[in-house]
Short mmCIF file of N, CA and C in Angstrom, two decimals:
data_model
loop_
_atom_site.label_atom_id
_atom_site.label_comp_id
_atom_site.label_asym_id
_atom_site.label_seq_id
_atom_site.Cartn_x
_atom_site.Cartn_y
_atom_site.Cartn_z
N UNK A 196 65.45 72.48 99.16
CA UNK A 196 64.28 72.17 99.97
C UNK A 196 63.83 70.75 99.66
N UNK A 197 63.60 69.97 100.68
CA UNK A 197 63.23 68.57 100.51
C UNK A 197 61.71 68.42 100.50
N UNK A 198 61.19 67.67 99.55
CA UNK A 198 59.74 67.48 99.47
C UNK A 198 59.26 66.53 100.56
N UNK A 199 57.96 66.58 100.83
CA UNK A 199 57.37 65.68 101.82
C UNK A 199 57.55 64.23 101.42
N UNK A 200 57.42 63.96 100.11
CA UNK A 200 57.58 62.58 99.64
C UNK A 200 59.01 62.10 99.90
N UNK A 201 60.01 62.94 99.60
CA UNK A 201 61.40 62.54 99.84
C UNK A 201 61.65 62.32 101.33
N UNK A 202 61.04 63.16 102.18
CA UNK A 202 61.17 62.97 103.63
C UNK A 202 60.54 61.65 104.04
N UNK A 203 59.35 61.36 103.49
CA UNK A 203 58.67 60.10 103.80
C UNK A 203 59.52 58.91 103.39
N UNK A 204 60.06 58.95 102.17
CA UNK A 204 60.88 57.84 101.67
C UNK A 204 62.11 57.66 102.56
N UNK A 205 62.76 58.77 102.94
CA UNK A 205 63.95 58.68 103.78
C UNK A 205 63.62 58.08 105.15
N UNK A 206 62.44 58.45 105.70
CA UNK A 206 62.07 57.98 107.03
C UNK A 206 61.51 56.56 107.03
N UNK A 207 60.59 56.28 106.11
CA UNK A 207 59.88 54.99 106.11
C UNK A 207 60.53 53.93 105.22
N UNK A 208 61.32 54.35 104.25
CA UNK A 208 61.96 53.41 103.32
C UNK A 208 63.44 53.77 103.16
N UNK A 209 64.23 53.65 104.23
CA UNK A 209 65.62 54.12 104.17
C UNK A 209 66.45 53.47 103.08
N UNK A 210 66.17 52.22 102.73
CA UNK A 210 66.94 51.56 101.68
C UNK A 210 66.72 52.24 100.34
N UNK A 211 65.47 52.70 100.08
CA UNK A 211 65.14 53.31 98.79
C UNK A 211 65.72 54.71 98.65
N UNK A 212 65.92 55.42 99.76
CA UNK A 212 66.34 56.81 99.66
C UNK A 212 67.85 56.98 99.77
N UNK A 213 68.58 55.87 99.86
CA UNK A 213 70.02 55.98 100.01
C UNK A 213 70.64 56.68 98.81
N UNK A 214 71.77 57.32 99.05
CA UNK A 214 72.45 58.03 97.97
C UNK A 214 72.84 57.08 96.84
N UNK A 215 73.16 55.82 97.18
CA UNK A 215 73.50 54.84 96.14
C UNK A 215 72.31 54.58 95.23
N UNK A 216 71.11 54.40 95.82
CA UNK A 216 69.92 54.17 95.01
C UNK A 216 69.61 55.38 94.14
N UNK A 217 69.76 56.59 94.69
CA UNK A 217 69.52 57.79 93.89
C UNK A 217 70.53 57.86 92.75
N UNK A 218 71.79 57.52 93.01
CA UNK A 218 72.82 57.56 91.98
C UNK A 218 72.49 56.58 90.86
N UNK A 219 71.96 55.40 91.22
CA UNK A 219 71.64 54.38 90.22
C UNK A 219 70.28 54.60 89.56
N UNK A 220 69.48 55.53 90.08
CA UNK A 220 68.15 55.77 89.54
C UNK A 220 68.24 56.25 88.10
N UNK A 221 67.30 55.78 87.28
CA UNK A 221 67.27 56.18 85.87
C UNK A 221 66.34 57.36 85.65
N UNK A 222 65.65 57.81 86.69
CA UNK A 222 64.71 58.92 86.56
C UNK A 222 65.42 60.20 86.95
N UNK A 223 65.62 61.09 85.99
CA UNK A 223 66.30 62.35 86.29
C UNK A 223 65.54 63.52 85.69
N UNK A 224 65.72 64.68 86.30
CA UNK A 224 65.05 65.90 85.85
C UNK A 224 65.66 66.34 84.52
N UNK A 225 64.84 66.60 83.49
CA UNK A 225 65.38 67.04 82.20
C UNK A 225 65.93 68.47 82.26
N UNK A 226 65.59 69.21 83.33
CA UNK A 226 66.04 70.60 83.44
C UNK A 226 67.34 70.75 84.23
N UNK A 227 67.53 69.92 85.26
CA UNK A 227 68.71 70.10 86.11
C UNK A 227 69.46 68.80 86.42
N UNK A 228 68.99 67.67 85.93
CA UNK A 228 69.61 66.35 86.09
C UNK A 228 69.57 65.79 87.51
N UNK A 229 68.81 66.40 88.43
CA UNK A 229 68.64 65.80 89.76
C UNK A 229 67.93 64.46 89.59
N UNK A 230 68.30 63.47 90.41
CA UNK A 230 67.75 62.12 90.25
C UNK A 230 66.67 61.83 91.28
N UNK A 231 65.75 60.93 90.88
CA UNK A 231 64.61 60.59 91.72
C UNK A 231 64.33 59.10 91.67
N UNK A 232 63.72 58.59 92.74
CA UNK A 232 63.36 57.18 92.83
C UNK A 232 62.08 56.91 92.04
N UNK A 233 61.12 57.86 92.07
CA UNK A 233 59.83 57.65 91.42
C UNK A 233 59.48 58.79 90.48
N UNK A 234 58.59 58.51 89.53
CA UNK A 234 58.09 59.56 88.64
C UNK A 234 57.31 60.60 89.43
N UNK A 235 56.60 60.17 90.47
CA UNK A 235 55.85 61.11 91.31
C UNK A 235 56.80 62.12 91.95
N UNK A 236 57.96 61.66 92.42
CA UNK A 236 58.96 62.58 93.00
C UNK A 236 59.44 63.56 91.95
N UNK A 237 59.69 63.09 90.74
CA UNK A 237 60.12 63.97 89.65
C UNK A 237 59.06 65.02 89.36
N UNK A 238 57.80 64.61 89.30
CA UNK A 238 56.71 65.54 89.01
C UNK A 238 56.62 66.62 90.09
N UNK A 239 56.71 66.22 91.36
CA UNK A 239 56.70 67.20 92.46
C UNK A 239 57.87 68.18 92.32
N UNK A 240 59.03 67.67 91.99
CA UNK A 240 60.22 68.50 91.80
C UNK A 240 60.01 69.51 90.66
N UNK A 241 59.48 69.04 89.53
CA UNK A 241 59.24 69.93 88.38
C UNK A 241 58.28 71.05 88.74
N UNK A 242 57.26 70.73 89.54
CA UNK A 242 56.28 71.74 89.94
C UNK A 242 56.89 72.75 90.91
N UNK A 243 57.63 72.25 91.89
CA UNK A 243 58.17 73.13 92.94
C UNK A 243 59.42 73.89 92.49
N UNK A 244 60.36 73.20 91.85
CA UNK A 244 61.65 73.82 91.53
C UNK A 244 61.69 74.51 90.18
N UNK A 245 60.86 74.08 89.24
CA UNK A 245 60.93 74.64 87.89
C UNK A 245 59.61 75.27 87.44
N UNK A 246 58.65 75.39 88.35
CA UNK A 246 57.35 76.01 88.06
C UNK A 246 56.66 75.41 86.84
N UNK A 247 56.85 74.11 86.64
CA UNK A 247 56.17 73.41 85.54
C UNK A 247 54.76 73.06 85.99
N UNK A 248 53.80 73.21 85.11
CA UNK A 248 52.44 72.78 85.39
C UNK A 248 52.32 71.33 84.91
N UNK A 249 52.10 70.42 85.83
CA UNK A 249 52.00 69.00 85.49
C UNK A 249 50.65 68.50 85.99
N UNK A 250 49.63 68.56 85.13
CA UNK A 250 48.28 68.16 85.58
C UNK A 250 48.18 66.65 85.80
N UNK A 251 47.55 66.29 86.91
CA UNK A 251 47.27 64.89 87.23
C UNK A 251 45.75 64.74 87.27
N UNK A 252 45.22 63.84 86.47
CA UNK A 252 43.78 63.62 86.41
C UNK A 252 43.41 62.28 87.03
N UNK A 253 42.31 62.26 87.74
CA UNK A 253 41.77 61.01 88.30
C UNK A 253 40.51 60.69 87.52
N UNK A 254 40.45 59.48 86.97
CA UNK A 254 39.33 59.05 86.14
C UNK A 254 38.77 57.73 86.65
N UNK A 255 37.51 57.48 86.34
CA UNK A 255 36.87 56.22 86.72
C UNK A 255 36.19 55.61 85.51
N UNK A 256 36.26 54.29 85.42
CA UNK A 256 35.64 53.55 84.33
C UNK A 256 34.90 52.35 84.92
N UNK A 257 33.88 51.91 84.22
CA UNK A 257 33.08 50.77 84.67
C UNK A 257 33.78 49.43 84.42
N UNK A 258 34.75 49.41 83.48
CA UNK A 258 35.42 48.15 83.15
C UNK A 258 36.76 48.43 82.48
N UNK A 259 37.59 47.39 82.36
CA UNK A 259 38.86 47.52 81.64
C UNK A 259 38.61 47.79 80.17
N UNK A 260 37.54 47.23 79.61
CA UNK A 260 37.21 47.47 78.21
C UNK A 260 36.97 48.96 77.97
N UNK A 261 36.21 49.59 78.87
CA UNK A 261 35.94 51.03 78.77
C UNK A 261 37.25 51.82 78.90
N UNK A 262 38.11 51.40 79.84
CA UNK A 262 39.41 52.05 80.01
C UNK A 262 40.24 51.96 78.73
N UNK A 263 40.32 50.75 78.14
CA UNK A 263 41.12 50.57 76.93
C UNK A 263 40.60 51.43 75.77
N UNK A 264 39.30 51.60 75.66
CA UNK A 264 38.74 52.48 74.62
C UNK A 264 39.18 53.92 74.86
N UNK A 265 39.12 54.37 76.11
CA UNK A 265 39.57 55.73 76.43
C UNK A 265 41.07 55.88 76.18
N UNK A 266 41.86 54.87 76.59
CA UNK A 266 43.32 54.91 76.40
C UNK A 266 43.66 55.04 74.92
N UNK A 267 42.97 54.30 74.08
CA UNK A 267 43.22 54.37 72.63
C UNK A 267 42.93 55.78 72.10
N UNK A 268 41.84 56.38 72.55
CA UNK A 268 41.51 57.75 72.13
C UNK A 268 42.56 58.74 72.63
N UNK A 269 43.00 58.56 73.87
CA UNK A 269 44.03 59.44 74.45
C UNK A 269 45.33 59.34 73.65
N UNK A 270 45.72 58.14 73.28
CA UNK A 270 46.94 57.94 72.50
C UNK A 270 46.81 58.59 71.13
N UNK A 271 45.67 58.44 70.49
CA UNK A 271 45.47 59.04 69.16
C UNK A 271 45.47 60.56 69.24
N UNK A 272 44.82 61.12 70.24
CA UNK A 272 44.74 62.58 70.33
C UNK A 272 46.08 63.21 70.73
N UNK A 273 46.91 62.48 71.46
CA UNK A 273 48.20 63.03 71.89
C UNK A 273 49.36 62.56 71.01
N UNK A 274 49.07 61.73 70.01
CA UNK A 274 50.09 61.20 69.11
C UNK A 274 51.22 60.53 69.89
N UNK A 275 50.82 59.72 70.87
CA UNK A 275 51.79 59.00 71.69
C UNK A 275 51.22 57.63 72.05
N UNK A 276 52.04 56.81 72.66
CA UNK A 276 51.60 55.49 73.11
C UNK A 276 51.96 55.32 74.58
N UNK A 277 51.13 54.58 75.28
CA UNK A 277 51.42 54.22 76.67
C UNK A 277 51.61 52.72 76.70
N UNK A 278 52.75 52.28 77.23
CA UNK A 278 53.07 50.86 77.28
C UNK A 278 53.11 50.39 78.73
N UNK A 279 52.69 49.14 78.93
CA UNK A 279 52.67 48.55 80.26
C UNK A 279 54.04 47.98 80.55
N UNK A 280 54.59 48.30 81.73
CA UNK A 280 55.95 47.85 82.03
C UNK A 280 56.01 46.44 82.59
N UNK A 281 54.92 45.96 83.17
CA UNK A 281 54.90 44.59 83.70
C UNK A 281 53.45 44.16 83.84
N UNK A 282 53.26 42.94 84.28
CA UNK A 282 51.91 42.43 84.43
C UNK A 282 51.18 43.04 85.61
N UNK A 283 50.02 42.53 85.87
CA UNK A 283 49.17 42.98 86.96
C UNK A 283 49.86 42.69 88.30
N UNK A 284 49.86 43.68 89.19
CA UNK A 284 50.41 43.50 90.54
C UNK A 284 49.24 43.55 91.51
N UNK A 285 48.99 42.45 92.20
CA UNK A 285 47.86 42.40 93.13
C UNK A 285 48.18 43.12 94.42
N UNK A 286 47.28 44.02 94.82
CA UNK A 286 47.36 44.71 96.11
C UNK A 286 45.98 44.59 96.74
N UNK A 287 45.84 43.64 97.64
CA UNK A 287 44.53 43.37 98.22
C UNK A 287 43.59 42.86 97.14
N UNK A 288 42.45 43.52 96.97
CA UNK A 288 41.49 43.13 95.94
C UNK A 288 41.69 43.90 94.65
N UNK A 289 42.75 44.69 94.58
CA UNK A 289 42.99 45.50 93.39
C UNK A 289 44.15 44.96 92.57
N UNK A 290 43.98 45.04 91.26
CA UNK A 290 45.03 44.68 90.32
C UNK A 290 45.60 45.99 89.79
N UNK A 291 46.89 46.26 90.05
CA UNK A 291 47.53 47.52 89.63
C UNK A 291 48.34 47.29 88.36
N UNK A 292 48.18 48.22 87.44
CA UNK A 292 48.96 48.20 86.20
C UNK A 292 49.55 49.60 86.01
N UNK A 293 50.77 49.65 85.48
CA UNK A 293 51.44 50.92 85.26
C UNK A 293 51.79 51.05 83.79
N UNK A 294 51.40 52.17 83.20
CA UNK A 294 51.68 52.45 81.80
C UNK A 294 52.54 53.71 81.73
N UNK A 295 53.54 53.67 80.84
CA UNK A 295 54.45 54.79 80.68
C UNK A 295 54.49 55.22 79.23
N UNK A 296 54.92 56.45 79.00
CA UNK A 296 55.12 56.93 77.63
C UNK A 296 56.12 56.00 76.94
N UNK A 297 55.82 55.63 75.70
CA UNK A 297 56.68 54.68 74.98
C UNK A 297 58.06 55.24 74.68
N UNK A 298 58.23 56.56 74.83
CA UNK A 298 59.55 57.16 74.58
C UNK A 298 60.42 57.16 75.83
N UNK A 299 59.86 56.81 76.98
CA UNK A 299 60.63 56.75 78.22
C UNK A 299 61.66 55.63 78.16
N UNK A 300 62.79 55.86 78.80
CA UNK A 300 63.77 54.80 78.92
C UNK A 300 65.01 55.01 78.08
N UNK A 301 65.87 54.03 78.16
CA UNK A 301 67.18 54.08 77.51
C UNK A 301 67.23 53.02 76.43
N UNK A 302 67.74 53.38 75.27
CA UNK A 302 67.88 52.42 74.18
C UNK A 302 68.95 51.41 74.54
N UNK A 303 68.62 50.12 74.39
CA UNK A 303 69.59 49.05 74.62
C UNK A 303 69.63 48.19 73.37
N UNK A 304 70.78 48.12 72.73
CA UNK A 304 70.92 47.26 71.56
C UNK A 304 70.79 45.81 72.02
N UNK A 305 70.00 45.03 71.31
CA UNK A 305 69.76 43.64 71.71
C UNK A 305 70.73 42.67 71.07
N UNK A 306 71.30 43.06 69.95
CA UNK A 306 72.18 42.14 69.24
C UNK A 306 73.63 42.32 69.60
N UNK A 307 74.50 41.76 68.74
CA UNK A 307 75.94 41.82 68.96
C UNK A 307 76.60 42.80 68.00
N UNK A 308 75.81 43.69 67.42
CA UNK A 308 76.37 44.69 66.52
C UNK A 308 76.59 44.21 65.11
N UNK A 309 76.00 43.07 64.73
CA UNK A 309 76.20 42.53 63.40
C UNK A 309 75.33 43.23 62.36
N UNK A 310 74.18 43.73 62.79
CA UNK A 310 73.27 44.42 61.86
C UNK A 310 73.38 45.92 62.05
N UNK A 311 73.17 46.64 60.98
CA UNK A 311 73.20 48.10 61.05
C UNK A 311 71.89 48.58 61.66
N UNK A 312 71.98 49.52 62.61
CA UNK A 312 70.78 50.07 63.22
C UNK A 312 70.05 50.94 62.22
N UNK A 313 68.74 51.07 62.39
CA UNK A 313 67.96 51.88 61.46
C UNK A 313 68.42 53.33 61.51
N UNK A 314 68.33 54.01 60.38
CA UNK A 314 68.81 55.38 60.25
C UNK A 314 68.09 56.32 61.21
N UNK A 315 66.78 56.13 61.36
CA UNK A 315 65.99 56.99 62.24
C UNK A 315 66.46 56.91 63.68
N UNK A 316 67.02 55.79 64.08
CA UNK A 316 67.43 55.60 65.46
C UNK A 316 66.28 55.15 66.33
N UNK A 317 66.49 55.16 67.62
CA UNK A 317 65.48 54.72 68.57
C UNK A 317 64.56 55.87 68.95
N UNK A 318 63.34 55.53 69.34
CA UNK A 318 62.41 56.56 69.83
C UNK A 318 62.71 56.88 71.30
N UNK A 319 63.54 56.10 71.96
CA UNK A 319 63.84 56.31 73.37
C UNK A 319 64.59 57.62 73.57
N UNK A 320 64.29 58.31 74.70
CA UNK A 320 64.87 59.63 74.94
C UNK A 320 66.00 59.58 75.98
N UNK A 321 66.38 58.38 76.41
CA UNK A 321 67.46 58.18 77.39
C UNK A 321 67.19 58.86 78.73
N UNK A 322 65.94 59.03 79.04
CA UNK A 322 65.47 59.49 80.35
C UNK A 322 63.99 59.13 80.45
N UNK A 323 63.33 59.53 81.52
CA UNK A 323 61.92 59.19 81.67
C UNK A 323 61.03 60.39 81.43
N UNK A 324 60.00 60.18 80.64
CA UNK A 324 58.96 61.17 80.38
C UNK A 324 57.98 61.10 81.56
N UNK A 325 57.38 62.23 81.89
CA UNK A 325 56.44 62.27 83.02
C UNK A 325 55.08 61.66 82.69
N UNK A 326 54.73 61.52 81.42
CA UNK A 326 53.41 60.98 81.04
C UNK A 326 53.29 59.52 81.48
N UNK A 327 52.25 59.23 82.25
CA UNK A 327 52.05 57.87 82.73
C UNK A 327 50.60 57.67 83.16
N UNK A 328 50.24 56.42 83.35
CA UNK A 328 48.92 56.04 83.86
C UNK A 328 49.10 54.99 84.94
N UNK A 329 48.50 55.22 86.09
CA UNK A 329 48.47 54.22 87.16
C UNK A 329 47.04 53.71 87.21
N UNK A 330 46.85 52.46 86.87
CA UNK A 330 45.52 51.88 86.70
C UNK A 330 45.27 50.87 87.81
N UNK A 331 44.13 51.01 88.48
CA UNK A 331 43.74 50.08 89.54
C UNK A 331 42.38 49.49 89.20
N UNK A 332 42.36 48.16 89.04
CA UNK A 332 41.12 47.46 88.73
C UNK A 332 40.64 46.69 89.96
N UNK A 333 39.43 46.96 90.38
CA UNK A 333 38.83 46.22 91.49
C UNK A 333 38.46 44.83 90.96
N UNK A 334 39.08 43.80 91.51
CA UNK A 334 38.87 42.45 90.98
C UNK A 334 37.49 41.89 91.31
N UNK A 335 36.77 42.52 92.24
CA UNK A 335 35.42 42.07 92.59
C UNK A 335 34.38 42.74 91.70
N UNK A 336 34.42 44.08 91.61
CA UNK A 336 33.40 44.82 90.85
C UNK A 336 33.78 45.04 89.40
N UNK A 337 35.09 44.96 89.09
CA UNK A 337 35.55 45.23 87.72
C UNK A 337 35.74 46.71 87.43
N UNK A 338 35.40 47.58 88.40
CA UNK A 338 35.56 49.03 88.19
C UNK A 338 37.03 49.40 88.17
N UNK A 339 37.33 50.44 87.41
CA UNK A 339 38.71 50.84 87.18
C UNK A 339 38.89 52.31 87.56
N UNK A 340 39.95 52.60 88.32
CA UNK A 340 40.31 53.99 88.60
C UNK A 340 41.69 54.24 88.00
N UNK A 341 41.86 55.42 87.44
CA UNK A 341 43.10 55.77 86.75
C UNK A 341 43.62 57.09 87.27
N UNK A 342 44.90 57.13 87.60
CA UNK A 342 45.60 58.39 87.87
C UNK A 342 46.48 58.62 86.66
N UNK A 343 46.24 59.74 85.97
CA UNK A 343 46.86 59.96 84.66
C UNK A 343 47.59 61.29 84.61
N UNK A 344 48.86 61.25 84.27
CA UNK A 344 49.63 62.45 83.97
C UNK A 344 49.79 62.50 82.46
N UNK A 345 49.17 63.49 81.82
CA UNK A 345 49.18 63.56 80.36
C UNK A 345 50.31 64.43 79.82
N UNK A 346 51.02 65.11 80.71
CA UNK A 346 52.06 66.06 80.29
C UNK A 346 53.35 65.31 79.93
N UNK A 347 53.81 65.48 78.70
CA UNK A 347 55.06 64.88 78.25
C UNK A 347 56.18 65.89 78.48
N UNK A 348 57.01 65.64 79.48
CA UNK A 348 58.14 66.53 79.77
C UNK A 348 59.41 65.73 79.53
N UNK A 349 60.34 66.30 78.79
CA UNK A 349 61.60 65.62 78.48
C UNK A 349 61.74 65.36 77.00
N UNK A 350 60.64 65.57 76.23
CA UNK A 350 60.70 65.39 74.79
C UNK A 350 59.48 66.06 74.16
N UNK A 351 59.55 66.26 72.86
CA UNK A 351 58.38 66.72 72.13
C UNK A 351 57.65 65.48 71.63
N UNK A 352 56.48 65.67 71.07
CA UNK A 352 55.75 64.53 70.53
C UNK A 352 56.22 64.19 69.12
N UNK A 353 57.09 65.02 68.56
CA UNK A 353 57.69 64.76 67.25
C UNK A 353 58.82 63.75 67.44
N UNK A 354 58.79 62.66 66.69
CA UNK A 354 59.78 61.59 66.84
C UNK A 354 61.20 62.03 66.50
N UNK A 355 61.39 63.11 65.76
CA UNK A 355 62.73 63.49 65.33
C UNK A 355 63.50 64.23 66.42
N UNK A 356 62.83 64.55 67.55
CA UNK A 356 63.55 65.27 68.60
C UNK A 356 63.50 64.55 69.92
#
């Protein structure tokens, strides 16, 4: 069964929904390995196909400072970190920032293999965790809205697994 989002992507963004793009996508389901273009598509799939409960919260803050204080508390209480993947992306009067679980992604050795890697290994899980924050800052008022998925799917919060 195809989700509404996948239908939308196929109809409105044909380049993004091509089988080649899906094949090259790094976002895959930890339960069945199906691939997705976006984390939102993965979350919809987990809810529909695997009956996973993936809560999405919408929050508002008066400023980025207030958001950063909340983010720090959220990271401490969940024993995880959220990292920003790139700088601010302007969309109209809004500055968009995207934060992902620090364990998301694939480990890439940066050197030429001359040094021994640490015994513990990388914290990366070689796939994408569903935990993320989509942050929108109004550049006029300074108010911040956050769409937050706090559910970590694809790994435990223990670094050894």
